[in-house]
Each structure stands twice: as structure tokens, then as C-alpha cells.
PDB file of C-alpha atoms in Angstrom:
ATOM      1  CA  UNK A  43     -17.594  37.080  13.377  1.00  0.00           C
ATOM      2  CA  UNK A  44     -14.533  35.470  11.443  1.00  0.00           C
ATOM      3  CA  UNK A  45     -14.843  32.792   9.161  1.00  0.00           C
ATOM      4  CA  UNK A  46     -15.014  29.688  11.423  1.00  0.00           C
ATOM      5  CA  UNK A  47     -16.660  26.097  11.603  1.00  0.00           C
ATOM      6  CA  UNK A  48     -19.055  27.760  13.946  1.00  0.00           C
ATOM      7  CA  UNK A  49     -20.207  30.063  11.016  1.00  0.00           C
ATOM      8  CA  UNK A  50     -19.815  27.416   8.454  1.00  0.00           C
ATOM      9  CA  UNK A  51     -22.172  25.105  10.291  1.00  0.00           C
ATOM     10  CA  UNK A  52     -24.995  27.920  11.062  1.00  0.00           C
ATOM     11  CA  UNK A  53     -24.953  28.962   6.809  1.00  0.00           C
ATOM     12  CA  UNK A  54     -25.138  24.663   6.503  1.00  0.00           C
ATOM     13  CA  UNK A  55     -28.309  24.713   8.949  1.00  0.00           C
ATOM     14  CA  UNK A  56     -30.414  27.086   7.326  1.00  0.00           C
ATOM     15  CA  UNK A  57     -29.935  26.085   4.035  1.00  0.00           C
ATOM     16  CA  UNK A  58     -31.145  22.488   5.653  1.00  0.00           C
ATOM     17  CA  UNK A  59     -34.322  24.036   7.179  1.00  0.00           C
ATOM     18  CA  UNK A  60     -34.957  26.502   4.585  1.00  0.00           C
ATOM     19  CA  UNK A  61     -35.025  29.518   6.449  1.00  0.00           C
ATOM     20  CA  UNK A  62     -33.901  31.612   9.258  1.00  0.00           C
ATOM     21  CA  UNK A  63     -36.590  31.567  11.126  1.00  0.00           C
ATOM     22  CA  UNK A  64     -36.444  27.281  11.363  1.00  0.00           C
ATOM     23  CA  UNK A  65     -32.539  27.203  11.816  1.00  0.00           C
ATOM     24  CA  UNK A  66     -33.186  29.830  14.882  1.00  0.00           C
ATOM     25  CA  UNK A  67     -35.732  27.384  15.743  1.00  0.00           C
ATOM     26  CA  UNK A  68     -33.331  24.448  15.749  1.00  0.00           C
ATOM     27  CA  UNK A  69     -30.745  26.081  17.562  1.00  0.00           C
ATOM     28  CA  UNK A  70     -33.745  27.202  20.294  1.00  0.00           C
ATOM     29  CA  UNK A  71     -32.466  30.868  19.565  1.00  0.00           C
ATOM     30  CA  UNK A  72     -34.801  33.773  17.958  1.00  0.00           C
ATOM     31  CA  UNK A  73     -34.565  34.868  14.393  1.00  0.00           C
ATOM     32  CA  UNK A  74     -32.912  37.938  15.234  1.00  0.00           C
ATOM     33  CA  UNK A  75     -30.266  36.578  16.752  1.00  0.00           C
ATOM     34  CA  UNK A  76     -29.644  34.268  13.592  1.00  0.00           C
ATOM     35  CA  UNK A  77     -29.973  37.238  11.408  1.00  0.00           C
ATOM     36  CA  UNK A  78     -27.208  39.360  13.577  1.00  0.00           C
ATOM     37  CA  UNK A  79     -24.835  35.972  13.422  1.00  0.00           C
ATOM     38  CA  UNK A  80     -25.050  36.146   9.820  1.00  0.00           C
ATOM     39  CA  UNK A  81     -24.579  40.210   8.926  1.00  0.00           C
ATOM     40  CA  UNK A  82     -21.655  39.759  11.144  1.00  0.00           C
ATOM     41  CA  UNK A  83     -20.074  36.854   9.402  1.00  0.00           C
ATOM     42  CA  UNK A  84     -21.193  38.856   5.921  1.00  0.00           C
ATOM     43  CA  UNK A  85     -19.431  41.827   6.994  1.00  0.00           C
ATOM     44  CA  UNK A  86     -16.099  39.891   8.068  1.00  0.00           C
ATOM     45  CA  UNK A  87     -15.475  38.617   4.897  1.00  0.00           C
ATOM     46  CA  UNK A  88     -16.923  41.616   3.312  1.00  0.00           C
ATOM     47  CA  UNK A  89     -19.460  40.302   1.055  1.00  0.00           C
ATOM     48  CA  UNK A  90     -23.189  39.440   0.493  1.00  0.00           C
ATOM     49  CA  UNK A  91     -23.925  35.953   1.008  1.00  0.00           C
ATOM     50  CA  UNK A  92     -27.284  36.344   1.117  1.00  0.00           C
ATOM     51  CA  UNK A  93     -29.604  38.364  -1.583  1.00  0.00           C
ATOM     52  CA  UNK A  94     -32.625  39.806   0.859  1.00  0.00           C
ATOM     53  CA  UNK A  95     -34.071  41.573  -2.084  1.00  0.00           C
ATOM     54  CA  UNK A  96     -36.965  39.194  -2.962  1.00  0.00           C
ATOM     55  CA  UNK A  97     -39.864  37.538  -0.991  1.00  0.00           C
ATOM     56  CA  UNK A  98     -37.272  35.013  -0.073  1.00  0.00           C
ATOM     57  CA  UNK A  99     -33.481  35.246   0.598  1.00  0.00           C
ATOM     58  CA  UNK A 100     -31.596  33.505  -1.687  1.00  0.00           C
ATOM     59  CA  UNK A 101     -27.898  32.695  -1.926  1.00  0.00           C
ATOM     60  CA  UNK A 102     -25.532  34.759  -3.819  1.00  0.00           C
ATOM     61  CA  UNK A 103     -22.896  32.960  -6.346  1.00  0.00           C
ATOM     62  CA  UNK A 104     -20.325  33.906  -3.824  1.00  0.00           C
ATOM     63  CA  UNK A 105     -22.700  32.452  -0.814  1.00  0.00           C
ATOM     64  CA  UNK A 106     -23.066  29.123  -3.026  1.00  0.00           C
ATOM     65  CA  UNK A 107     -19.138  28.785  -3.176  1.00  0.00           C
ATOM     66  CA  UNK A 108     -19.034  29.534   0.646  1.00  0.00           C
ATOM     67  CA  UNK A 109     -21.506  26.612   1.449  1.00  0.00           C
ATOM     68  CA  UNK A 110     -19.921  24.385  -0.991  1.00  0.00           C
ATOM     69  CA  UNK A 111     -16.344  24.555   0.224  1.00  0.00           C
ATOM     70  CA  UNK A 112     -18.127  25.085   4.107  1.00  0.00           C
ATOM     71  CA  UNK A 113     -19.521  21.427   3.809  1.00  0.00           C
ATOM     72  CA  UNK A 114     -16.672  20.077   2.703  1.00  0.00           C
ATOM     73  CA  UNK A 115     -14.457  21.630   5.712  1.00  0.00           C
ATOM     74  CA  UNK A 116     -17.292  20.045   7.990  1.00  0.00           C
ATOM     75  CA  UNK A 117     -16.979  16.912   6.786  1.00  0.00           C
ATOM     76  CA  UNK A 118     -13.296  17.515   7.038  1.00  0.00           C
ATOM     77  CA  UNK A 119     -13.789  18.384  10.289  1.00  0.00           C
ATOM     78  CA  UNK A 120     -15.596  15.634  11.759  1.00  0.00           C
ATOM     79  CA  UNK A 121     -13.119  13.184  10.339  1.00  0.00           C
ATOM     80  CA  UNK A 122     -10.762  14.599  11.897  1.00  0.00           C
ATOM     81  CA  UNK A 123     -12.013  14.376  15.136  1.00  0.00           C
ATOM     82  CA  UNK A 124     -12.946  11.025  14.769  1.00  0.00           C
ATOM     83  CA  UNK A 125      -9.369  10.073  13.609  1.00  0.00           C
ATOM     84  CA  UNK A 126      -7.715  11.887  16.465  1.00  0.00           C
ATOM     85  CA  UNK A 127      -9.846  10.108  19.381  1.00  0.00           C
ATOM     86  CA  UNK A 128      -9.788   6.910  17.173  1.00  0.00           C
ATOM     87  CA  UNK A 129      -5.700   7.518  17.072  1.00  0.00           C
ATOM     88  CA  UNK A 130      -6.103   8.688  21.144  1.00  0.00           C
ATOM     89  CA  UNK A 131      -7.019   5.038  21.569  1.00  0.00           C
ATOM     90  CA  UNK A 132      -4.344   3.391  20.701  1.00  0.00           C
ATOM     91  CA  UNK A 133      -4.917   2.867  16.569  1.00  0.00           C
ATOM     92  CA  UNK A 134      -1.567   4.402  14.632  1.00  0.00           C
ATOM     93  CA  UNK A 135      -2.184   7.100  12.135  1.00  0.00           C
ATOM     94  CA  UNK A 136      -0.591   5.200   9.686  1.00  0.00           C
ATOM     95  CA  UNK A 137       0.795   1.718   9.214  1.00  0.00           C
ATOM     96  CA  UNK A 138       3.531   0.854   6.808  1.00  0.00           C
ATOM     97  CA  UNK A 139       3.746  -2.599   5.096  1.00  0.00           C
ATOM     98  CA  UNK A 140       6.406  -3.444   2.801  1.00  0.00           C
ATOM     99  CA  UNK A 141       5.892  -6.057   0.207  1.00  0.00           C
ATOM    100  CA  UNK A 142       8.984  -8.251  -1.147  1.00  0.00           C
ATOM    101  CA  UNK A 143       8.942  -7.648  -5.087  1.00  0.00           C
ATOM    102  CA  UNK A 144       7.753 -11.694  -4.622  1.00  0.00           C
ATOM    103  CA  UNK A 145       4.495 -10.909  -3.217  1.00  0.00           C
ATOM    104  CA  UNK A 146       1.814  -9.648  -5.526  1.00  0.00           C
ATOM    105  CA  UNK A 147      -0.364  -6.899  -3.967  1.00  0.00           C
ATOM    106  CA  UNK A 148      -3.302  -9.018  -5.461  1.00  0.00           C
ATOM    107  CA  UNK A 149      -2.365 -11.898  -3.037  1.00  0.00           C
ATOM    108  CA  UNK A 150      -2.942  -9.392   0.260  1.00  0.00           C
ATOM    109  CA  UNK A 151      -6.151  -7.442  -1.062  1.00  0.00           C
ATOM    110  CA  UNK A 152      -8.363 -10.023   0.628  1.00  0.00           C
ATOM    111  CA  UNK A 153      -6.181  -9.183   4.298  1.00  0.00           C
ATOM    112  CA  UNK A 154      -7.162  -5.582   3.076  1.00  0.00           C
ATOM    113  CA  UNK A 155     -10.752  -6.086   3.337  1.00  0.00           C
ATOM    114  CA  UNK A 156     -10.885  -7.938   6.591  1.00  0.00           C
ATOM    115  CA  UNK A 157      -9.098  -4.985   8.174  1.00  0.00           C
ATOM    116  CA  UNK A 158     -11.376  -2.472   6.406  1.00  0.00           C
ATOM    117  CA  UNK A 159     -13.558  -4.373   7.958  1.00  0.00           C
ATOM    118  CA  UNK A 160     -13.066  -2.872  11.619  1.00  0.00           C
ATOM    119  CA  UNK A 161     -13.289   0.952  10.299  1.00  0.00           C
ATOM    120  CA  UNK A 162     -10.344   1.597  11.728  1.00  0.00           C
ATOM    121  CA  UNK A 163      -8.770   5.251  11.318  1.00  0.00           C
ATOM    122  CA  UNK A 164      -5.376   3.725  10.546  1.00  0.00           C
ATOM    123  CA  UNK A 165      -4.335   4.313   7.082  1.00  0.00           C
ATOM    124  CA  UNK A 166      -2.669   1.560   5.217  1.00  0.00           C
ATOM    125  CA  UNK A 167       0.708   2.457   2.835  1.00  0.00           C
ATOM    126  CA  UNK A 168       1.828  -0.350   1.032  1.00  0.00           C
ATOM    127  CA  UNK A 169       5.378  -0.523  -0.881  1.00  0.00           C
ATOM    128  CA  UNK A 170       7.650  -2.970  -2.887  1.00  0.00           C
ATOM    129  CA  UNK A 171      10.926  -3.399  -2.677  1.00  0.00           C
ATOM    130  CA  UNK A 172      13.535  -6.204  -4.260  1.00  0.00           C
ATOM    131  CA  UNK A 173      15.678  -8.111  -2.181  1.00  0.00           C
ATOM    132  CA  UNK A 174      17.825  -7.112   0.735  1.00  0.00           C
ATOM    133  CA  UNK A 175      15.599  -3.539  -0.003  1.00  0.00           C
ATOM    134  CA  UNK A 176      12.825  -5.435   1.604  1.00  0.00           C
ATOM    135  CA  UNK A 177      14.543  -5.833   4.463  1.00  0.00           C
ATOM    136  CA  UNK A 178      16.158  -2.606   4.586  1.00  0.00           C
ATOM    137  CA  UNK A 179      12.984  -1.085   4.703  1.00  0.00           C
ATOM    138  CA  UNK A 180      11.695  -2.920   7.982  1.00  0.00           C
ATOM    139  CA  UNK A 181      15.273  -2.195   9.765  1.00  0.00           C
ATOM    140  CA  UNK A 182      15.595   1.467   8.773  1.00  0.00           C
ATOM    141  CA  UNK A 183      11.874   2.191  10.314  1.00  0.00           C
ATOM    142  CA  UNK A 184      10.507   2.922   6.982  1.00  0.00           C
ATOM    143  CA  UNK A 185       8.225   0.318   6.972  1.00  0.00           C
ATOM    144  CA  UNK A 186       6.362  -1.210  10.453  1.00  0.00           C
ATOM    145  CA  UNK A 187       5.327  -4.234   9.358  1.00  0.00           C
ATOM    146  CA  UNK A 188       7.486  -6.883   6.200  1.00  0.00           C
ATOM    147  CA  UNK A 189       5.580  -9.246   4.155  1.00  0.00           C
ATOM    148  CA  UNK A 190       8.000 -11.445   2.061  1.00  0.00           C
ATOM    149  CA  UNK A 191      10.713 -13.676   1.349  1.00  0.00           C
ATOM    150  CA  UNK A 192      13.366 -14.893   4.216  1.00  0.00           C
ATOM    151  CA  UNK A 193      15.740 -15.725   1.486  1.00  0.00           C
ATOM    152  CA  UNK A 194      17.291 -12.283   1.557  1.00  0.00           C
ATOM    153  CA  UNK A 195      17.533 -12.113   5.784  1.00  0.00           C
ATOM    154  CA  UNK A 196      20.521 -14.364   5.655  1.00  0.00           C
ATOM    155  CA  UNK A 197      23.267 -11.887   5.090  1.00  0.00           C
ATOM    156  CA  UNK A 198      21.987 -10.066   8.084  1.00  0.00           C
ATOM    157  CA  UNK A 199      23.697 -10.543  11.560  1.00  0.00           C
ATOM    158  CA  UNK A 200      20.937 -11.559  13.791  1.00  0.00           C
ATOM    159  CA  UNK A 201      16.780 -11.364  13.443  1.00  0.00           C
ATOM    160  CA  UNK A 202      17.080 -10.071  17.061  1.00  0.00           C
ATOM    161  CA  UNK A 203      14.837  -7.591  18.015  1.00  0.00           C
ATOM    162  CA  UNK A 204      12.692  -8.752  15.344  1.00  0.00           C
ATOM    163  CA  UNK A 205       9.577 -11.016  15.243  1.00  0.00           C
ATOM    164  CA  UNK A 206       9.494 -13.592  12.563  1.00  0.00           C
ATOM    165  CA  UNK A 207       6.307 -16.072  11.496  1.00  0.00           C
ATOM    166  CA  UNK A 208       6.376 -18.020   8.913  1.00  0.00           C
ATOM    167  CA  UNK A 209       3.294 -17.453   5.848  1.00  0.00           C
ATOM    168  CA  UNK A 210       4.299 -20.346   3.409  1.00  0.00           C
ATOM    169  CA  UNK A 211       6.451 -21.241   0.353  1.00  0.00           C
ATOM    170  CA  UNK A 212       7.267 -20.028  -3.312  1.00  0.00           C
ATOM    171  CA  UNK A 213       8.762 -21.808  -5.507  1.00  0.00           C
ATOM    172  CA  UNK A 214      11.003 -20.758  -8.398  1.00  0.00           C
ATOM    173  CA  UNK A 215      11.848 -22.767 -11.615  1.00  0.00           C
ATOM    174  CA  UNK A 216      15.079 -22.097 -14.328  1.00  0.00           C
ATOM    175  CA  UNK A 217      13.077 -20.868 -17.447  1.00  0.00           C
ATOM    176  CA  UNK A 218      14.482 -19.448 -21.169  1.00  0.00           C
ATOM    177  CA  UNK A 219      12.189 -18.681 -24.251  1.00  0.00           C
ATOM    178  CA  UNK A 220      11.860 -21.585 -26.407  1.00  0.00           C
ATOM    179  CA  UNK A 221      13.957 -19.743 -29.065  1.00  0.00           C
ATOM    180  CA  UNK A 222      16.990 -19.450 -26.790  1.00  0.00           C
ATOM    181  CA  UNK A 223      20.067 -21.336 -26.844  1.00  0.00           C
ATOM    182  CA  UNK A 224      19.283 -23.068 -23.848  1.00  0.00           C
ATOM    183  CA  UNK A 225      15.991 -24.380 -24.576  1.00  0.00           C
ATOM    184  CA  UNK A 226      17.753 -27.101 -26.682  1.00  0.00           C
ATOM    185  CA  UNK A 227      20.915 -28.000 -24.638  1.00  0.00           C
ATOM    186  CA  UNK A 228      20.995 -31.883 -22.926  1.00  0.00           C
ATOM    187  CA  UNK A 229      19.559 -31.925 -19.260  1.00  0.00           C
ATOM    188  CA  UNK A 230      20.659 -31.357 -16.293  1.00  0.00           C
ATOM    189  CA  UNK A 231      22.540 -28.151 -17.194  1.00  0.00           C
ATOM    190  CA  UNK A 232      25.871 -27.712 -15.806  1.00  0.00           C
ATOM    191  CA  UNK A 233      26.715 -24.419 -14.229  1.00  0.00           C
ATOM    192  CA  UNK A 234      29.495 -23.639 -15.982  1.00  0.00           C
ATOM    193  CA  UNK A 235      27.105 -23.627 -19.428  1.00  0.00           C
ATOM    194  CA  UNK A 236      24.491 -21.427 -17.518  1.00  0.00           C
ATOM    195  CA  UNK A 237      27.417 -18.925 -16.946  1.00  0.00           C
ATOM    196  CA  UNK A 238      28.129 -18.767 -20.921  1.00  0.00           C
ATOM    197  CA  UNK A 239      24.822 -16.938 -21.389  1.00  0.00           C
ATOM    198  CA  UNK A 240      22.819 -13.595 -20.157  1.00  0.00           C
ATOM    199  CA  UNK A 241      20.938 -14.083 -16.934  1.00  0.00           C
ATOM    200  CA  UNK A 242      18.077 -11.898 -16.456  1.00  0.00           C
ATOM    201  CA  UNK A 243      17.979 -10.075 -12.851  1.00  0.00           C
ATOM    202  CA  UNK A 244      15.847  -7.808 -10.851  1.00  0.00           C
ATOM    203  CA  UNK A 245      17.365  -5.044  -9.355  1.00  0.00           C
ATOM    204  CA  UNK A 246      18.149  -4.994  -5.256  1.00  0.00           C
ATOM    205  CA  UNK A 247      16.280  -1.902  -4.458  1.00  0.00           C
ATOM    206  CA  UNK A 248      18.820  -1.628  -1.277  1.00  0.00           C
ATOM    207  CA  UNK A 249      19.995   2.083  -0.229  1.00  0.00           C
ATOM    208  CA  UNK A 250      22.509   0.784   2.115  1.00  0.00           C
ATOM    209  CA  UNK A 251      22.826  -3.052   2.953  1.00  0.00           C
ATOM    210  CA  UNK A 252      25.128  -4.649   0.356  1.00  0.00           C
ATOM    211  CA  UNK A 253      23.008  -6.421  -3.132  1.00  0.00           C
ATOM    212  CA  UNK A 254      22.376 -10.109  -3.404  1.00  0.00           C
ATOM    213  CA  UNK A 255      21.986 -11.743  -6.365  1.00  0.00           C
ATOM    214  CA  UNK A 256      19.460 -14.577  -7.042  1.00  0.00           C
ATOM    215  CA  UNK A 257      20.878 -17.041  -9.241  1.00  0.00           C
ATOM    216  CA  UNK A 258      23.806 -15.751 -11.056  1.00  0.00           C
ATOM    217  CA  UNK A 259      26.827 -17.452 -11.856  1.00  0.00           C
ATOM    218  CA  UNK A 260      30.489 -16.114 -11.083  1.00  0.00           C
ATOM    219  CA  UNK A 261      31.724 -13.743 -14.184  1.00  0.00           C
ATOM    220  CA  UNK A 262      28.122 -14.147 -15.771  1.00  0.00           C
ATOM    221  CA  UNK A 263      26.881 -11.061 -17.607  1.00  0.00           C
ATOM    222  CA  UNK A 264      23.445  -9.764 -16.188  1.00  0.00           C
ATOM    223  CA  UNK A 265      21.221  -7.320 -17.713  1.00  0.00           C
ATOM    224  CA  UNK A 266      19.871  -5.841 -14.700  1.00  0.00           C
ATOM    225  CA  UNK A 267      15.690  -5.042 -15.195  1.00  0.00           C
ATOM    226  CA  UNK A 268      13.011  -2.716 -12.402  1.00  0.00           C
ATOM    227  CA  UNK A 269      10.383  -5.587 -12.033  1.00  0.00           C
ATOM    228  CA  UNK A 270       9.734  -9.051 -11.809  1.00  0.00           C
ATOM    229  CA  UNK A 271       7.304  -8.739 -14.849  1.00  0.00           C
ATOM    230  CA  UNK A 272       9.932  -7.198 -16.733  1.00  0.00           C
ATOM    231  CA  UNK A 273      11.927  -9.499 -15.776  1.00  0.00           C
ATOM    232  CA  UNK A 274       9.997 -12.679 -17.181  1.00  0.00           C
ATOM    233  CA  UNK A 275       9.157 -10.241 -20.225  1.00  0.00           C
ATOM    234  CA  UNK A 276      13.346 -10.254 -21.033  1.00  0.00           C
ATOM    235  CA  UNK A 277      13.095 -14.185 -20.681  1.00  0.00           C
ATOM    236  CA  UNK A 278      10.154 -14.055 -22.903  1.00  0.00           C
ATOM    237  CA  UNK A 279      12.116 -11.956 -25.701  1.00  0.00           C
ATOM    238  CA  UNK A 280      14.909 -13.960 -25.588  1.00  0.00           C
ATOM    239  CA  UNK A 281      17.125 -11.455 -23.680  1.00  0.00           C
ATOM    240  CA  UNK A 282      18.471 -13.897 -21.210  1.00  0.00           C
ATOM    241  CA  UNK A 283      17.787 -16.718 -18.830  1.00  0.00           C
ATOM    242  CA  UNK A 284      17.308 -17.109 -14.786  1.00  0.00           C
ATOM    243  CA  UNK A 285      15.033 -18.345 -12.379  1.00  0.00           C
ATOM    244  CA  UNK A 286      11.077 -16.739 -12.256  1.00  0.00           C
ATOM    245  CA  UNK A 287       8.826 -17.853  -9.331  1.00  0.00           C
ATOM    246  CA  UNK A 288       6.400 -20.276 -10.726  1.00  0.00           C
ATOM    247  CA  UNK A 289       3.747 -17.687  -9.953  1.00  0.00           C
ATOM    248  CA  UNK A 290       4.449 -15.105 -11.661  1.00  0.00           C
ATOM    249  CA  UNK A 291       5.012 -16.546 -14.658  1.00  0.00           C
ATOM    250  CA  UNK A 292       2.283 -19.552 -14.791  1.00  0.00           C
ATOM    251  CA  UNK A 293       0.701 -17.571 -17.579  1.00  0.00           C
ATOM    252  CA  UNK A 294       3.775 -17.505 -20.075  1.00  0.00           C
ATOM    253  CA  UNK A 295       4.669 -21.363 -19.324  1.00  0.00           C
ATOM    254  CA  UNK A 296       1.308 -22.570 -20.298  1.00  0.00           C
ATOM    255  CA  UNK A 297       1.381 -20.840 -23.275  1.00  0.00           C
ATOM    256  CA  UNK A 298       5.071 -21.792 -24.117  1.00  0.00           C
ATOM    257  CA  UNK A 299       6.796 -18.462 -24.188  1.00  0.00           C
ATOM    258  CA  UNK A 300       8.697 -19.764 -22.147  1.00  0.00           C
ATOM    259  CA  UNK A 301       9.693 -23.570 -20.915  1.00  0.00           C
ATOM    260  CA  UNK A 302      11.436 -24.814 -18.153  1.00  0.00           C
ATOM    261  CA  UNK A 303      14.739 -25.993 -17.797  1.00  0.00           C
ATOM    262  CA  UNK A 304      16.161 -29.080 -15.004  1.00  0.00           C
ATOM    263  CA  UNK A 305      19.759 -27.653 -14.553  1.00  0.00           C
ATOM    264  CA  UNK A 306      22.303 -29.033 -11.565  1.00  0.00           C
ATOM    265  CA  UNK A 307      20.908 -27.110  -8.879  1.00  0.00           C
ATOM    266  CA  UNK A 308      17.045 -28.041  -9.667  1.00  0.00           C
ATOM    267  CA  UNK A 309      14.938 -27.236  -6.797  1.00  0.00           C
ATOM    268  CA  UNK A 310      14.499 -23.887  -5.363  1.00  0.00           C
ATOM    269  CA  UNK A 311      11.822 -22.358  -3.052  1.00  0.00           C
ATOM    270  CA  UNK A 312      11.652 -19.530  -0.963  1.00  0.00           C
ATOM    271  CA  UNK A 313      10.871 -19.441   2.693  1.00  0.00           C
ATOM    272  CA  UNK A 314       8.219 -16.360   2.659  1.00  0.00           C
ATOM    273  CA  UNK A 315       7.363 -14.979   6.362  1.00  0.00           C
ATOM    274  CA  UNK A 316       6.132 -11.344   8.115  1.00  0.00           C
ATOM    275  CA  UNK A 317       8.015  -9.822  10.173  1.00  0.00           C
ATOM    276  CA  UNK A 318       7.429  -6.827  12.483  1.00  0.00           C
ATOM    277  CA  UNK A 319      10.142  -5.088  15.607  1.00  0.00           C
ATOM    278  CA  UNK A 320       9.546  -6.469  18.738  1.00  0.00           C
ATOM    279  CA  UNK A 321       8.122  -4.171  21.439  1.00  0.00           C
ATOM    280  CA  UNK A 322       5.023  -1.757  21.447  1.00  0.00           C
ATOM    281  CA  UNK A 323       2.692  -2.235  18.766  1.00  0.00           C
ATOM    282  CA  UNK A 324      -0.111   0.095  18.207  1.00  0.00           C
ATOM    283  CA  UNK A 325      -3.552  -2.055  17.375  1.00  0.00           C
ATOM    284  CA  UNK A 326      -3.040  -1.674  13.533  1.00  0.00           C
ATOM    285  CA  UNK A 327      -0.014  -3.407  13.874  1.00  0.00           C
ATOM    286  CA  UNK A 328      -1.486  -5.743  16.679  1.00  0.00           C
ATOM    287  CA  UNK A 329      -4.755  -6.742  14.420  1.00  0.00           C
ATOM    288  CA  UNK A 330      -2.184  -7.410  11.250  1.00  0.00           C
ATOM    289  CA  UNK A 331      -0.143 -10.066  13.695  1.00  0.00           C
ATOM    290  CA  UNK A 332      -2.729 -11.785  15.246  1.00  0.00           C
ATOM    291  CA  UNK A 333      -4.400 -12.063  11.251  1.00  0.00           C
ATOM    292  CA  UNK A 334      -1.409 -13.349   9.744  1.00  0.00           C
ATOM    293  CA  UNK A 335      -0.740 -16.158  12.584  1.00  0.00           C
ATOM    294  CA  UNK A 336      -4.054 -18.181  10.313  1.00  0.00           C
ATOM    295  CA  UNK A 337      -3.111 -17.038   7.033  1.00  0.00           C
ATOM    296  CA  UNK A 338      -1.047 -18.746   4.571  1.00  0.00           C
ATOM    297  CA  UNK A 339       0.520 -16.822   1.295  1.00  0.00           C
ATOM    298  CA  UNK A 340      -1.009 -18.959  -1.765  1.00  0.00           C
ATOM    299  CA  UNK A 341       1.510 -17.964  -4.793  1.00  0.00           C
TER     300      UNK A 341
END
């Protein structure tokens, strides 16, 4: 008798009754028979699992390990065949949402919970990328389903193919540390002054559509940072000067490491949206479309 779930389940029911006699019992077989299942599976792996010696048969350390790691592959076991006939019935295995660098994971966790919510078997992978990356990601089939900013879908040719819906606004504002140049220059500033100084950009995480820029000036220098956080942190330090969306860096304006700037070109917001490939959708993908259509991104 090899080492199977069939063995591993018949070791897991006598433990649970206690003996031999009541998992032969259970299984409407006689003890015997039990007994023979057992010596056979001992003698397959070629080792004592049980110690008969005493009144009562115990475990061996090597049995206790085999029960242990048995359970486990049980439990293993039965999740898997729930997943598969879950997955049988339509539900993807996996379903990939990419975040725009914009979007704070914290703002989705409540959509998170509603879909826990059904028990589905579909597992969720969330990732972050900057700019036309975003993008990339959805039209490269590395991500099913884009949560983000429409700003960067511009440069493309066409949406076609692709289903767009609309989840609200964000809105950006032109902020330096109070100990930069700029904080102290006449308003509105000109773009050729903006130009004279370091602007502070994110990165376009993009493998193969070309980079945009957000903000930057023809000829300006940039100093080129991973994150949005690090981003604002460079403003903070006096490294440079850009635009920050107004959420992410609420916490640094009220406390005045940084202030806000009116310059020429004084009022920007981004367009954010989901979008998703038009054709089959698996009911992951189905329940995250029909959600989003009554939710609204609050940045």
C-alpha cells in the first residue's frame, strides 16, 4: 500500500476515534482489515508508525511526522478540489488588477472585502505601475483588469477593444518645500521660471510603449525617483519641485513641508477610470465590473 491520500486519511481517522477497532467501525469494515491496511502502508515506507508494544498503540516520532504533514496534504487536498470545480464553473484561477502608481492600495481594500465576501476560489494579484506602465500592463495581458488614471491612455491609438468606465477625479497641485527658491517667487509662475529649477518625477515603469512625462518643462533637469512617496519626500527635502496629487500629500501640506504654488497652468486633475478587454470575462472579472459601475475612487 503506497503512500497515498487514501492511507493518509485512514492514519487521520483512527487517531480521531482513538483506536482501530472505532475507525474500522466508522468505515463499517472489521478491525482486521484496518490492521492489514496499516502493516501494509508500514511496510511500504519501511517503518513503524505505530509502537504495539504497550496496552495501547501509540504513535512513533516518525508516525507523528507522518500524521502531521498527512493532515496538512488533506487539507491541501480538499482545497484543491474545491478550487478546481469552483474554477470548472466559470470563476478564473487568478485575476490580475493593476493599480496606476495614483491609486493607493488602501483606497481598494474595502472592494477587497466585498469580493471576499462571495468565497470565491479566484485569487486576487494586485500590482503598481507608473504611467504609460499602467497601461502597458492591461494591453500586454499581464494584467486582466486596470484601475487608474486616463491621463496616460492618450498617446495610445485607439481604446478599441477595450472597455472604459469612468471611477472619479484626482486632482494635482504645483508644490516646493517652503525653503526652496520657488516658495518665494511672485504668483502666477511663468513656465519659463519653472524650467530654471529641478522638477521632481516618478519614473514610467513602461517596458515598451514610449515614457510620458507629467509636468516637465522643455530642457528642464529631472531627478527621476521609484515612488510617488519618494517623490513628495524629494519636494519635502528641497530636491526639486513638480506637481503631487493633493492626496498623497495632504499630510505634508498641512503641516507646511511643503506649500503650494498658483503657476500659469493652475488647474490640473486627472480623469481616473477601470478598464478591462472586451470579450469573455470569467465571473471574477464579471463581479469586479458590475462592482465598480456604483463605486466612485475617493482620493
Amino acid at each position: 500500500m503506497a503512500l497515498n491520500l487514501e492511507a493518509l486519511a485512514l492514519l487521520e481517522l483512527i487517531e480521531s476515534r482513538g483506536s482501530f477497532a472505532a475507525a474500522a467501525a466508522a468505515l463499517n469494515k472489521a478491525p482486521s482489515a484496518i490492521t492489514y491496511q496499516l502493516r501494509q502502508l508500514e511496510e511500504s515506507l519501511d517503518l513503524l508508525i505505530y509502537d504495539r508494544t504497550g496496552h495501547k498503540a501509540l504513535l512513533t516520532p516518525a508516525g507523528k511526522i507522518l500524521l502531521e504533514e498527512g493532515r496538512k496534504l488533506l487539507q491541501d487536498s480538499e482545497s484543491l478540489r474545491k478550487r478546481v470545480k469552483a474554477i470548472a464553473s466559470g470563476w478564473e484561477p487568478e485575476l490580475r488588477i493593476v493599480l496606476d502608481s495614483l491609486v493607493p492600495f488602501s483606497a481598494v481594500m474595502p472592494w477587497v472585502r466585498e469580493f471576499d465576501a462571495l468565497k470565491s476560489p479566484t485569487r486576487l494579484r494586485f500590482t503598481t505601475e507608473v504611467l504609460s506602465g499602467t497601461w502597458e500592463a492591461l494591453y500586454s495581458g499581464r494584467a486582466d483588469l486596470l484601475i487608474g488614471s486616463r491621463l496616460n491612455q492618450s498617446q495610445f491609438a485607439s481604446s478599441t477593444g477595450l472597455n472604459l468606465m469612468h471611477l472619479g477625479k484626482a486632482r494635482f497641485v504645483f508644490a516646493v518645500s517652503p525653503h526652496h527658491p520657488l516658495a518665494n517667487i511672485p504668483e502666477p509662475i511663468c513656465a519659463s521660471t519653472l524650467g530654471e529649477y529641478r522638477a521632481i518625477a516618478v519614473g514610467d515603469t513602461s517596458r515598451n510603449f514610449k515614457p510620458l512625462s507629467f509636468g516637465i518643462q522643455a530642457g528642464q533637469e529631472v531627478l527621476t525617483v521609484p515612488t510617488l512617496r519618494d517623490k513628495i519626500q524629494a519636494q519635502v527635502d528641497g530636491l526639486g519641485c513638480g506637481w503631487v496629487p493633493l492626496h498623497f500629500a495632504k499630510k505634508e501640506l498641512e503641516l507646511g513641508l511643503l506649500v503650494t504654488r498658483k503657476v500659469e497652468e493652475d488647474d490640473r486633475e486627472s480623469d481616473l477610470c477601470a478598464a478591462w478587454h472586451r470579450g469573455h470575462q470569467g465571473r471574477a472579472l464579471s463581479w469586479w465590473t458590475e462592482f465598480l459601475a456604483h463605486q466612485q475612487l475617493t482620493l
